[in-house]
Tab-separated table of C-alpha atoms and ligand atoms in Angstrom:
chain	number	residue	atom	x	y	z
A	216	MET	CA	-2.349	16.732	102.523
A	217	LYS	CA	-2.835	12.819	104.361
A	218	ILE	CA	0.172	10.636	104.900
A	219	LEU	CA	-0.486	6.828	104.361
A	220	PHE	CA	2.095	4.451	105.257
A	221	LEU	CA	2.262	1.153	103.413
A	222	GLY	CA	4.555	-1.201	104.318
A	223	CYS	CA	8.357	0.365	104.701
A	224	TRP	CA	6.579	3.517	101.923
A	225	THR	CA	5.209	6.884	103.148
A	226	VAL	CA	2.919	8.261	100.166
A	227	GLU	CA	1.631	11.948	100.364
A	228	THR	CA	-1.753	12.173	99.173
A	229	MET	CA	-3.869	15.154	98.033
A	230	THR	CA	-7.341	16.081	98.208
A	231	ARG	CA	-8.699	18.732	95.851
A	232	GLU	CA	-11.763	19.978	94.146
A	233	VAL	CA	-12.241	19.067	90.723
A	234	ASN	CA	-14.575	21.696	88.995
A	235	PHE	CA	-16.610	19.281	86.404
A	236	ASP	CA	-17.904	22.153	84.239
A	237	GLY	CA	-20.586	21.943	81.148
A	238	LEU	CA	-20.077	22.132	78.345
A	239	VAL	CA	-22.693	24.587	76.508
A	240	GLY	CA	-24.517	22.657	73.946
A	241	PRO	CA	-24.990	23.178	69.846
A	242	SER	CA	-28.499	23.863	70.975
A	243	HIS	CA	-27.816	27.036	73.134
A	244	ASN	CA	-31.120	29.328	73.056
A	245	TYR	CA	-33.659	31.523	74.887
A	246	GLY	CA	-36.622	30.135	75.245
A	247	GLY	CA	-38.143	31.851	78.355
A	248	LEU	CA	-38.436	28.819	79.968
A	249	SER	CA	-37.445	29.522	83.509
A	250	GLN	CA	-40.091	30.762	86.056
A	251	GLY	CA	-38.649	32.572	89.149
A	252	ASN	CA	-35.332	33.192	86.778
A	253	ILE	CA	-35.171	37.179	86.181
A	254	ALA	CA	-32.924	36.535	83.116
A	255	SER	CA	-34.365	33.576	81.876
A	256	MET	CA	-37.622	35.184	81.510
A	257	SER	CA	-36.426	38.624	80.333
A	258	HIS	CA	-34.177	36.885	77.544
A	259	GLY	CA	-36.774	34.564	76.279
A	260	GLY	CA	-37.147	35.048	72.346
A	261	GLY	CA	-33.596	36.801	71.547
A	262	VAL	CA	-31.349	35.406	69.380
A	263	SER	CA	-28.529	33.162	71.035
A	264	ASN	CA	-24.801	32.206	70.082
A	265	PRO	CA	-24.159	28.584	70.578
A	266	LYS	CA	-20.272	28.953	68.790
A	267	SER	CA	-19.336	31.712	71.169
A	268	ALA	CA	-21.243	30.629	74.535
A	269	ALA	CA	-19.316	27.088	74.263
A	270	LYS	CA	-16.505	29.311	73.862
A	271	GLN	CA	-16.735	31.335	76.855
A	272	GLY	CA	-17.445	28.608	78.772
A	273	LEU	CA	-13.976	27.029	77.168
A	274	ALA	CA	-12.052	30.058	78.337
A	275	LYS	CA	-13.753	30.036	82.323
A	276	MET	CA	-11.984	26.208	82.259
A	277	ARG	CA	-8.652	27.299	80.945
A	278	ARG	CA	-8.633	30.687	83.123
A	279	LEU	CA	-9.387	27.755	85.790
A	280	ILE	CA	-6.129	25.578	84.885
A	281	SER	CA	-3.800	28.351	84.997
A	282	LEU	CA	-4.764	29.166	88.412
A	283	GLY	CA	-3.345	25.753	89.025
A	284	LEU	CA	-6.631	24.159	89.625
A	285	THR	CA	-7.983	20.890	88.120
A	286	GLN	CA	-10.619	21.177	85.713
A	287	ALA	CA	-12.869	19.025	83.731
A	288	VAL	CA	-15.837	18.778	81.345
A	289	LEU	CA	-19.517	17.055	81.486
A	290	PRO	CA	-20.488	16.716	78.058
A	291	PRO	CA	-23.878	18.087	76.734
A	292	HIS	CA	-26.869	16.139	76.359
A	293	GLU	CA	-28.599	15.154	72.976
A	294	ARG	CA	-31.278	17.982	71.995
A	295	PRO	CA	-33.850	18.218	70.689
A	296	HIS	CA	-35.112	15.276	72.971
A	297	ILE	CA	-36.714	12.440	70.652
A	298	PRO	CA	-36.960	9.909	73.465
A	299	THR	CA	-38.860	12.448	75.583
A	300	LEU	CA	-41.032	13.143	72.227
A	301	HIS	CA	-41.606	9.614	71.296
A	302	ARG	CA	-42.901	9.277	75.213
A	303	LEU	CA	-45.722	12.413	74.453
A	304	GLY	CA	-46.975	10.622	71.692
A	305	PHE	CA	-45.261	11.969	68.515
A	306	ALA	CA	-44.134	9.252	65.997
A	307	GLY	CA	-42.325	8.768	62.753
A	308	SER	CA	-39.062	9.611	61.680
A	309	ASP	CA	-36.766	11.853	63.498
A	310	ARG	CA	-37.154	14.886	61.109
A	311	GLU	CA	-41.074	14.013	60.757
A	312	ILE	CA	-41.484	14.102	64.687
A	313	ILE	CA	-39.607	17.593	64.731
A	314	GLU	CA	-41.459	19.176	61.924
A	315	HIS	CA	-44.688	17.944	63.766
A	316	ALA	CA	-44.111	18.996	67.129
A	317	ALA	CA	-42.940	22.433	65.673
A	318	LYS	CA	-46.487	22.988	63.974
A	319	THR	CA	-48.752	21.416	66.798
A	320	ALA	CA	-46.732	21.488	69.822
A	321	PRO	CA	-44.180	24.598	69.852
A	322	ALA	CA	-43.431	25.035	73.663
A	323	LEU	CA	-42.938	21.170	73.753
A	324	LEU	CA	-40.228	21.431	71.242
A	325	ALA	CA	-38.530	24.447	72.998
A	326	ASN	CA	-38.481	22.531	76.298
A	327	VAL	CA	-36.762	19.363	74.512
A	328	THR	CA	-34.275	21.601	72.991
A	329	SER	CA	-32.590	23.506	75.446
A	330	ALA	CA	-29.133	23.483	76.372
A	331	SER	CA	-29.852	23.749	80.155
A	332	CYS	CA	-27.859	20.672	80.833
A	333	MET	CA	-24.616	23.315	80.726
A	334	TRP	CA	-25.611	24.776	84.151
A	335	THR	CA	-23.690	21.609	85.726
A	336	ALA	CA	-24.343	22.780	89.409
A	337	ASN	CA	-28.035	21.443	89.286
A	338	ALA	CA	-26.368	18.140	87.717
A	339	ALA	CA	-26.324	16.378	90.735
A	340	THR	CA	-25.214	16.465	94.671
A	341	VAL	CA	-22.010	15.485	95.669
A	342	SER	CA	-20.585	14.155	99.128
A	343	PRO	CA	-16.918	13.201	99.131
A	344	SER	CA	-15.590	9.867	100.301
A	345	ALA	CA	-14.606	12.416	103.410
A	346	ASP	CA	-18.041	12.768	104.743
A	347	THR	CA	-19.973	9.665	104.133
A	348	ALA	CA	-19.830	6.257	106.160
A	349	ASP	CA	-18.840	3.984	103.558
A	350	GLY	CA	-15.645	6.525	102.180
A	351	ARG	CA	-17.209	6.078	98.505
A	352	VAL	CA	-17.884	9.274	97.071
A	353	HIS	CA	-22.125	9.593	96.926
A	354	PHE	CA	-23.348	10.989	93.336
A	355	THR	CA	-27.594	11.726	93.443
A	356	PRO	CA	-28.647	13.352	90.087
A	357	ALA	CA	-30.994	16.130	90.766
A	358	SER	CA	-34.648	15.418	89.841
A	359	LEU	CA	-35.079	18.818	88.607
A	360	SER	CA	-38.666	18.548	88.322
A	361	ALA	CA	-39.418	22.274	89.265
A	362	MET	CA	-39.100	23.267	85.429
A	363	PHE	CA	-39.858	20.108	82.591
A	364	HIS	CA	-37.174	21.280	79.863
A	365	ARG	CA	-34.859	20.331	83.049
A	366	SER	CA	-37.034	17.272	84.669
A	367	ILE	CA	-35.383	15.596	81.344
A	368	GLU	CA	-31.348	15.650	82.080
A	369	HIS	CA	-31.443	13.192	85.204
A	370	PRO	CA	-30.906	9.959	83.161
A	371	VAL	CA	-28.798	10.710	81.037
A	372	THR	CA	-26.564	12.731	83.566
A	373	GLY	CA	-26.360	9.468	85.900
A	374	ARG	CA	-25.507	7.676	82.705
A	375	VAL	CA	-22.596	10.290	82.180
A	376	LEU	CA	-21.687	10.054	85.623
A	377	LYS	CA	-21.767	6.634	86.142
A	378	ALA	CA	-19.316	6.810	82.721
A	379	ILE	CA	-16.908	8.865	84.667
A	380	PHE	CA	-16.708	7.493	88.208
A	381	ALA	CA	-17.127	4.042	86.709
A	382	ASP	CA	-15.049	2.521	90.082
A	383	ASP	CA	-17.914	0.802	92.343
A	384	ALA	CA	-15.131	0.327	94.979
A	385	ARG	CA	-14.727	4.243	95.065
A	386	PHE	CA	-18.099	5.730	93.782
A	387	ALA	CA	-21.815	5.318	94.806
A	388	HIS	CA	-24.208	6.304	92.539
A	389	HIS	CA	-28.164	6.724	93.560
A	390	VAL	CA	-31.145	7.403	91.294
A	391	ALA	CA	-32.529	10.867	91.613
A	392	VAL	CA	-34.741	11.428	94.309
A	393	PRO	CA	-38.947	10.836	93.612
A	394	ALA	CA	-40.708	13.746	92.233
A	395	GLY	CA	-44.150	15.472	92.045
A	396	GLY	CA	-45.945	17.920	93.060
A	397	ARG	CA	-43.400	19.904	95.423
A	398	MET	CA	-41.037	17.176	95.800
A	399	GLY	CA	-38.206	18.952	93.976
A	400	ASP	CA	-34.441	18.285	94.118
A	401	GLU	CA	-31.907	20.638	92.426
A	402	GLY	CA	-28.749	19.236	93.169
A	403	ALA	CA	-25.409	21.189	94.455
A	404	ALA	CA	-26.996	24.527	93.678
A	405	ASN	CA	-28.625	24.309	97.119
A	406	HIS	CA	-25.585	22.727	98.614
A	407	GLY	CA	-22.239	23.720	100.175
A	408	ARG	CA	-19.647	22.326	101.971
A	409	MET	CA	-17.719	23.652	104.912
A	410	GLY	CA	-14.435	22.774	106.758
A	411	ALA	CA	-10.791	22.935	107.340
A	412	ALA	CA	-9.692	21.743	103.871
A	413	HIS	CA	-11.022	19.929	100.845
A	414	GLY	CA	-9.720	16.133	102.262
A	415	ASP	CA	-11.089	16.422	106.044
A	416	ALA	CA	-14.744	15.715	107.052
A	417	SER	CA	-16.694	18.585	106.462
A	418	LEU	CA	-19.893	20.198	107.354
A	419	GLU	CA	-22.809	19.429	104.465
A	420	LEU	CA	-25.065	22.797	104.170
A	421	PHE	CA	-28.326	21.732	102.633
A	422	VAL	CA	-30.305	24.861	101.879
A	423	TYR	CA	-34.022	24.441	100.921
A	424	GLY	CA	-36.976	26.389	99.671
A	425	ARG	CA	-39.802	24.769	101.430
A	426	SER	CA	-41.358	21.611	102.816
A	427	ALA	CA	-42.991	19.525	100.310
A	428	PHE	CA	-45.798	19.176	101.964
A	429	GLU	CA	-46.426	22.314	104.299
A	430	ARG	CA	-49.537	24.565	103.992
A	431	ASP	CA	-47.038	27.847	104.595
A	432	GLU	CA	-46.377	28.930	101.042
A	433	GLY	CA	-43.323	30.900	102.123
A	434	ALA	CA	-42.110	32.666	98.827
A	435	LYS	CA	-45.302	34.508	97.418
A	436	ARG	CA	-44.123	35.823	93.299
A	437	PHE	CA	-42.245	32.544	92.652
A	438	ASP	CA	-42.078	29.285	93.689
A	439	ALA	CA	-39.263	27.416	95.504
A	440	ARG	CA	-37.681	25.030	93.744
A	441	GLN	CA	-35.536	22.809	96.253
A	442	ALA	CA	-37.937	20.940	98.956
A	443	LEU	CA	-36.641	19.915	102.357
A	444	GLU	CA	-37.833	16.565	101.942
A	445	CYS	CA	-35.512	16.031	98.664
A	446	SER	CA	-32.465	17.288	100.708
A	447	GLU	CA	-32.958	15.121	103.743
A	448	ALA	CA	-33.187	12.274	101.329
A	449	VAL	CA	-30.089	12.814	99.626
A	450	ALA	CA	-28.378	13.232	102.686
A	451	TYR	CA	-29.359	10.470	103.969
A	452	GLN	CA	-28.821	8.009	100.986
A	453	HIS	CA	-24.941	9.490	101.032
A	454	GLN	CA	-24.935	8.073	104.556
A	455	LEU	CA	-23.577	11.419	106.132
A	456	LYS	CA	-23.565	11.852	109.552
A	457	PRO	CA	-26.371	13.994	111.364
A	458	GLU	CA	-24.024	15.916	113.172
A	459	GLN	CA	-22.088	17.272	109.736
A	460	THR	CA	-25.685	17.730	108.152
A	461	LEU	CA	-27.242	20.827	108.026
A	462	PHE	CA	-30.651	22.201	106.776
A	463	ILE	CA	-30.971	25.782	106.006
A	464	ARG	CA	-34.123	27.254	104.886
A	465	GLN	CA	-33.789	29.718	102.114
A	466	ALA	CA	-34.952	33.209	102.708
A	467	ALA	CA	-38.645	33.949	100.665
A	468	LYS	CA	-37.486	37.081	100.106
A	469	ALA	CA	-34.497	36.063	98.659
A	470	ILE	CA	-36.901	33.505	95.709
A	471	ASP	CA	-39.147	36.146	95.221
A	472	ALA	CA	-36.266	38.436	94.145
A	473	GLY	CA	-35.071	35.953	92.009
A	474	ALA	CA	-32.751	33.915	93.771
A	475	PHE	CA	-33.994	30.989	92.378
A	476	HIS	CA	-30.940	28.515	93.511
A	477	ASN	CA	-29.428	29.258	97.027
A	478	ASP	CA	-26.128	29.539	94.864
A	479	VAL	CA	-27.248	32.814	93.193
A	480	VAL	CA	-26.594	34.235	97.267
A	481	SER	CA	-24.242	32.125	98.625
A	482	VAL	CA	-21.284	30.352	97.893
A	483	ALA	CA	-19.262	28.138	100.706
A	484	ASN	CA	-15.228	27.031	100.093
A	485	GLY	CA	-13.302	25.515	103.302
A	486	PRO	CA	-13.810	27.550	106.111
A	487	ALA	CA	-15.795	30.266	104.653
A	488	LEU	CA	-19.029	31.378	103.469
A	489	MET	CA	-20.088	34.572	101.565
A	490	PHE	CA	-23.335	35.046	101.692
A	491	HIS	CA	-25.951	38.011	101.159
A	492	GLU	CA	-27.567	39.479	104.239
A	493	HIS	CA	-31.102	38.142	103.207
A	494	ALA	CA	-29.656	34.836	101.541
A	495	PHE	CA	-31.120	32.954	104.668
A	496	GLU	CA	-34.796	32.591	106.522
A	497	ASP	CA	-33.174	33.108	109.748
A	498	ARG	CA	-29.645	34.696	109.266
A	499	GLU	CA	-28.683	34.459	113.053
A	500	GLY	CA	-30.060	30.672	113.677
A	501	THR	CA	-27.958	29.875	110.327
A	502	LEU	CA	-24.704	31.398	111.386
A	503	ASP	CA	-24.847	29.593	115.205
A	504	ALA	CA	-26.106	26.392	113.742
A	505	ILE	CA	-22.755	26.337	111.848
A	506	ARG	CA	-20.451	27.802	114.551
A	507	ALA	CA	-21.512	24.780	116.775
A	508	ALA	CA	-21.253	22.470	113.854
A	509	ALA	CA	-17.710	23.235	113.454
A	510	GLU	CA	-16.209	23.062	116.532
A	511	PRO	CA	-15.962	19.074	117.026
A	512	LEU	CA	-14.732	19.392	112.931
A	513	GLY	CA	-11.954	21.568	114.400
A	514	PHE	CA	-12.352	24.601	112.344
A	515	GLU	CA	-13.190	28.683	112.306
A	516	PRO	CA	-16.322	29.153	110.291
A	517	VAL	CA	-15.171	32.417	108.378
A	518	PHE	CA	-18.168	34.485	107.388
A	519	LEU	CA	-18.403	37.046	104.417
A	520	GLU	CA	-21.322	38.418	104.331
A	521	ALA	CA	-22.374	41.507	102.189
A	522	ARG	CA	-25.198	43.881	103.759
A	523	ALA	CA	-27.791	44.844	101.952
A	524	ASP	CA	-26.956	48.765	102.897
A	525	ASP	CA	-23.784	47.639	100.409
A	526	VAL	CA	-25.101	45.547	97.933
A	527	SER	CA	-28.892	45.326	97.412
A	528	LEU	CA	-30.271	41.909	97.264
A	529	ASP	CA	-31.289	43.233	92.863
A	530	ASP	CA	-27.435	43.967	92.624
A	531	ALA	CA	-26.521	40.592	94.180
A	532	ILE	CA	-29.438	38.956	91.781
A	533	THR	CA	-28.459	41.383	88.569
A	534	SER	CA	-24.878	40.653	89.081
A	535	TYR	CA	-24.400	37.270	90.744
A	536	LEU	CA	-21.943	38.120	92.899
A	537	PHE	CA	-22.757	35.252	95.248
A	538	ASN	CA	-22.701	33.051	91.814
A	539	SER	CA	-18.837	33.352	91.595
A	540	GLN	CA	-17.030	30.054	92.290
A	541	LEU	CA	-14.787	30.940	95.152
A	542	VAL	CA	-11.702	28.551	94.973
A	543	THR	CA	-8.560	27.614	97.261
A	544	LEU	CA	-4.971	28.514	95.400
A	545	LEU	CA	-1.983	26.038	95.360
A	546	ASP	CA	-0.291	28.633	97.846
A	547	GLY	CA	-3.356	28.120	100.285
A	548	GLY	CA	-5.086	31.340	99.420
A	549	MET	CA	-8.267	32.052	97.648
A	550	ALA	CA	-9.610	33.590	94.415
A	551	LEU	CA	-13.123	34.722	93.242
A	552	ILE	CA	-14.052	33.874	89.569
A	553	LEU	CA	-16.909	36.842	89.053
A	554	PRO	CA	-18.760	37.029	85.617
A	555	THR	CA	-18.212	40.588	83.771
A	556	GLU	CA	-21.597	41.526	85.413
A	557	ALA	CA	-20.202	42.060	88.813
A	558	GLU	CA	-17.301	44.029	87.613
A	559	GLU	CA	-19.923	46.388	86.021
A	560	THR	CA	-22.204	46.685	89.140
A	561	ALA	CA	-20.488	49.373	91.369
A	562	SER	CA	-21.787	48.046	94.350
A	563	THR	CA	-20.781	44.631	93.881
A	564	LYS	CA	-17.421	45.782	92.537
A	565	ALA	CA	-16.779	47.800	95.536
A	566	TRP	CA	-17.503	45.157	97.990
A	567	VAL	CA	-15.201	42.345	95.848
A	568	ASP	CA	-12.660	45.323	96.398
A	569	ALA	CA	-12.728	45.723	99.857
A	570	GLN	CA	-12.702	42.046	100.590
A	571	ILE	CA	-9.459	42.153	98.695
A	572	ALA	CA	-8.045	45.405	100.849
A	573	ALA	CA	-9.368	43.557	103.754
A	574	ASN	CA	-6.442	40.863	103.446
A	575	GLY	CA	-9.051	38.438	104.277
A	576	PRO	CA	-9.532	34.826	102.763
A	577	ILE	CA	-9.942	36.313	99.205
A	578	ASN	CA	-6.663	37.323	97.602
A	579	GLU	CA	-8.026	37.841	94.308
A	580	ALA	CA	-10.776	38.307	91.689
A	581	HIS	CA	-11.031	37.076	88.423
A	582	TYR	CA	-13.536	38.841	85.948
A	583	LEU	CA	-14.951	36.350	82.760
A	584	ASP	CA	-17.349	37.519	80.211
A	585	LEU	CA	-20.109	34.487	80.229
A	586	LYS	CA	-22.956	36.566	78.846
A	587	GLN	CA	-24.160	34.091	76.671
A	588	SER	CA	-24.832	32.146	79.447
A	589	MET	CA	-25.617	34.733	82.131
A	590	SER	CA	-28.527	35.890	79.706
A	591	ASN	CA	-30.016	32.308	80.724
A	592	GLY	CA	-29.483	32.846	84.446
A	593	GLY	CA	-26.733	30.723	84.615
A	594	GLY	CA	-23.109	32.422	86.356
A	595	PRO	CA	-19.574	30.744	86.616
A	596	ALA	CA	-20.592	28.907	89.566
A	597	CYS	CA	-23.858	27.227	88.093
A	598	LEU	CA	-21.262	26.299	85.238
A	599	ARG	CA	-19.663	23.716	87.552
A	600	LEU	CA	-20.098	20.532	89.476
A	601	ARG	CA	-17.327	20.183	92.384
A	602	VAL	CA	-16.397	16.964	93.083
A	603	ALA	CA	-13.601	16.972	96.012
A	604	LEU	CA	-11.444	13.814	94.929
A	605	SER	CA	-8.499	12.427	96.466
A	606	ASP	CA	-5.149	11.565	94.191
A	607	GLU	CA	-6.221	7.848	93.858
A	608	GLU	CA	-10.180	8.621	93.181
A	609	LEU	CA	-8.289	10.710	90.577
A	610	ASP	CA	-6.439	8.114	89.023
A	611	ALA	CA	-9.638	5.972	89.257
A	612	LEU	CA	-12.058	8.206	86.716
A	613	GLY	CA	-13.270	5.797	83.770
A	614	ALA	CA	-13.219	8.597	81.069
A	615	ALA	CA	-10.619	11.051	79.476
A	616	VAL	CA	-12.384	14.570	81.106
A	617	ILE	CA	-9.766	15.757	82.946
A	618	LEU	CA	-8.453	18.885	81.043
A	619	ASP	CA	-5.486	20.589	80.214
A	620	ASP	CA	-4.778	23.534	77.488
A	621	ALA	CA	-3.683	21.072	74.831
A	622	LYS	CA	-7.483	19.283	75.242
A	623	ILE	CA	-9.364	22.728	75.638
A	624	SER	CA	-7.658	23.478	72.264
A	625	VAL	CA	-8.741	19.968	70.581
A	626	LEU	CA	-12.867	20.940	72.132
A	627	GLU	CA	-12.493	24.414	70.639
A	628	ASP	CA	-11.680	23.218	67.492
A	629	TRP	CA	-14.394	20.660	67.825
A	630	VAL	CA	-16.914	23.331	68.656
A	631	GLU	CA	-15.609	25.724	65.409
A	632	ARG	CA	-16.286	22.689	63.508
A	633	HIS	CA	-19.371	21.928	64.886
A	634	TYR	CA	-21.806	24.950	66.160
A	635	ARG	CA	-23.580	27.373	64.832
A	636	ASP	CA	-22.897	31.308	65.062
A	637	ARG	CA	-26.608	32.218	66.055
A	638	LEU	CA	-29.735	30.546	66.574
A	639	GLU	CA	-32.796	32.799	66.447
A	640	PRO	CA	-35.836	30.906	67.751
A	641	ALA	CA	-37.612	29.674	64.597
A	642	ASP	CA	-34.546	27.780	64.132
A	643	ILE	CA	-35.329	25.426	67.063
A	644	SER	CA	-37.444	23.946	64.331
A	645	ASP	CA	-34.846	23.308	61.701
A	646	PRO	CA	-34.590	19.145	62.077
A	647	ASP	CA	-31.069	19.191	60.763
A	648	LEU	CA	-30.234	21.221	64.246
A	649	LEU	CA	-30.608	17.507	65.366
A	650	ASP	CA	-28.356	15.748	63.038
A	651	GLU	CA	-25.572	18.544	63.634
A	652	CYS	CA	-26.207	17.756	67.860
A	653	ARG	CA	-25.544	13.857	67.223
A	654	ALA	CA	-22.999	14.268	64.596
A	655	SER	CA	-20.855	16.371	67.734
A	656	LEU	CA	-21.686	14.320	70.313
A	657	ASP	CA	-20.656	11.139	68.755
A	658	GLU	CA	-17.387	12.981	67.881
A	659	LEU	CA	-17.561	14.129	71.520
A	660	THR	CA	-17.888	10.773	73.220
A	661	GLN	CA	-14.616	9.542	71.205
A	662	ILE	CA	-12.858	12.933	72.015
A	663	LEU	CA	-13.375	12.075	76.166
A	664	ASP	CA	-13.667	8.399	75.786
A	665	LEU	CA	-16.882	8.176	77.721
A	666	GLY	CA	-18.724	5.210	75.683
A	667	SER	CA	-22.117	5.080	74.963
A	668	VAL	CA	-23.993	7.487	77.029
A	669	TYR	CA	-26.765	9.188	75.079
A	670	ASP	CA	-30.164	7.200	73.431
A	671	PHE	CA	-29.105	8.045	69.846
A	672	GLN	CA	-25.567	5.672	71.100
A	673	LEU	CA	-27.356	2.727	72.493
B	805	SUG	O1	-32.862	26.181	85.744
B	805	SUG	N1	-31.970	28.622	82.863
B	805	SUG	C1	-31.831	27.514	84.493
B	805	SUG	C2	-30.679	28.530	84.919
B	805	SUG	C3	-29.620	27.355	85.945
B	805	SUG	C4	-28.470	28.031	86.998
B	805	SUG	N2	-27.867	27.449	87.850
B	805	SUG	C5	-27.751	27.253	89.301
B	805	SUG	N3	-27.989	28.556	89.487
B	805	SUG	N4	-26.825	26.466	89.866
B	805	SUG	C6	-32.482	27.268	85.363
B	805	SUG	O2	-33.293	28.357	85.477
B	805	SUG	C7	-33.288	29.002	80.949
B	805	SUG	C8	-33.525	27.900	79.669
B	805	SUG	C9	-34.217	28.739	79.170
B	805	SUG	O3	-34.972	29.895	79.247
B	805	SUG	O4	-33.856	28.952	77.393
B	805	SUG	C10	-32.523	28.093	81.785
B	805	SUG	O5	-33.200	26.889	82.069
């Protein structure tokens, strides 16, 4: 809470964390597209349920609202993405292009049909105004260049963010960091923030897998997706203070075990950092650096660590314990929003129970069914982009994306009318899917008052 003195008026302003969840798109399917993401690799070729996937996501948003949190939504993208197929040489009507791609390049078609933009923790990196030199909220869409199906997201993501955060005086937008080779940026999934309160100047943690240019390979089984140089570029263009910025190397061991993003093995909120013993390459050095950087910012870090003896790396990765949302409630306590897989895994359930019994910062745990997204490697934290906003910044949003119960009901009805119950792998060759997707998005842009953001609308 901040007190502003304006003439004879005293105004109390508050900064809160707003979760922008990705709405699951109508083409949600299991393409087996993500090397290093064990859930995606093992569910490839399965039957998906787009309608229940979208409803599971909306139920999560409803639950967060019921906890008193401010909840917003980001829309899905147009899929299959015809502009990408054009750039790859396909020509003709949209239907002809899909039929042709299905026959001659089925793998490409699968890539341009993925609904992967639902995982908005990868949409962008966001630095709140309390941390930036010009006092604006800064956004850099993630290049996501490690996976082809995700590398086509950032132009539309950038457009959507500009439509929502439209006030140039308060919001600064950058284009994705140049990509190529190993210069990959995966956005907020490899970024966290620690501080006394959301509105206070905080420590920004950038967790990278490797340098884009070093010879040392680090992880052996799977490629690391996030390059140090990309993290540095984002911090630089967001005008962060060097003393409030830490670059931390992700453990190669964690990447090789399937932690393709750091948010699979750690999550930060306020002064708390919840992490697995094997999350960071240099555990002691990381904790010391956080302690040292926190001191001048006036907060004491609270480390909530799961030791490998209590929770194995494999259990952490299959249950997605650390891909929970750690949120601050209105009474100042914290809640964990976890997938039901973390309740069904004995070691992770016991660890969460112990945290609550210890009377530490975590007071409650909520387990939610997100199986449709989880089967592609996306847990509760993957599905949301956190943006800390002051009251004035919240009032300045340029679209109707903040949700309440009534608006969630509108979106549930929209899903009910537009989405299929099931998608088999062969269904992505059906040109009707594109028409269904476009019709649904056209209506959605009106519900959310977004204007024209999709290629087919421009
Ligand atoms: O990038 N899965 C996503 C999951 C992203 C999870 N996000 C965070 N950890 N923040 C990915 O690997 C699978 C798509 C498929 O196989 O159909 C996929 O893209």
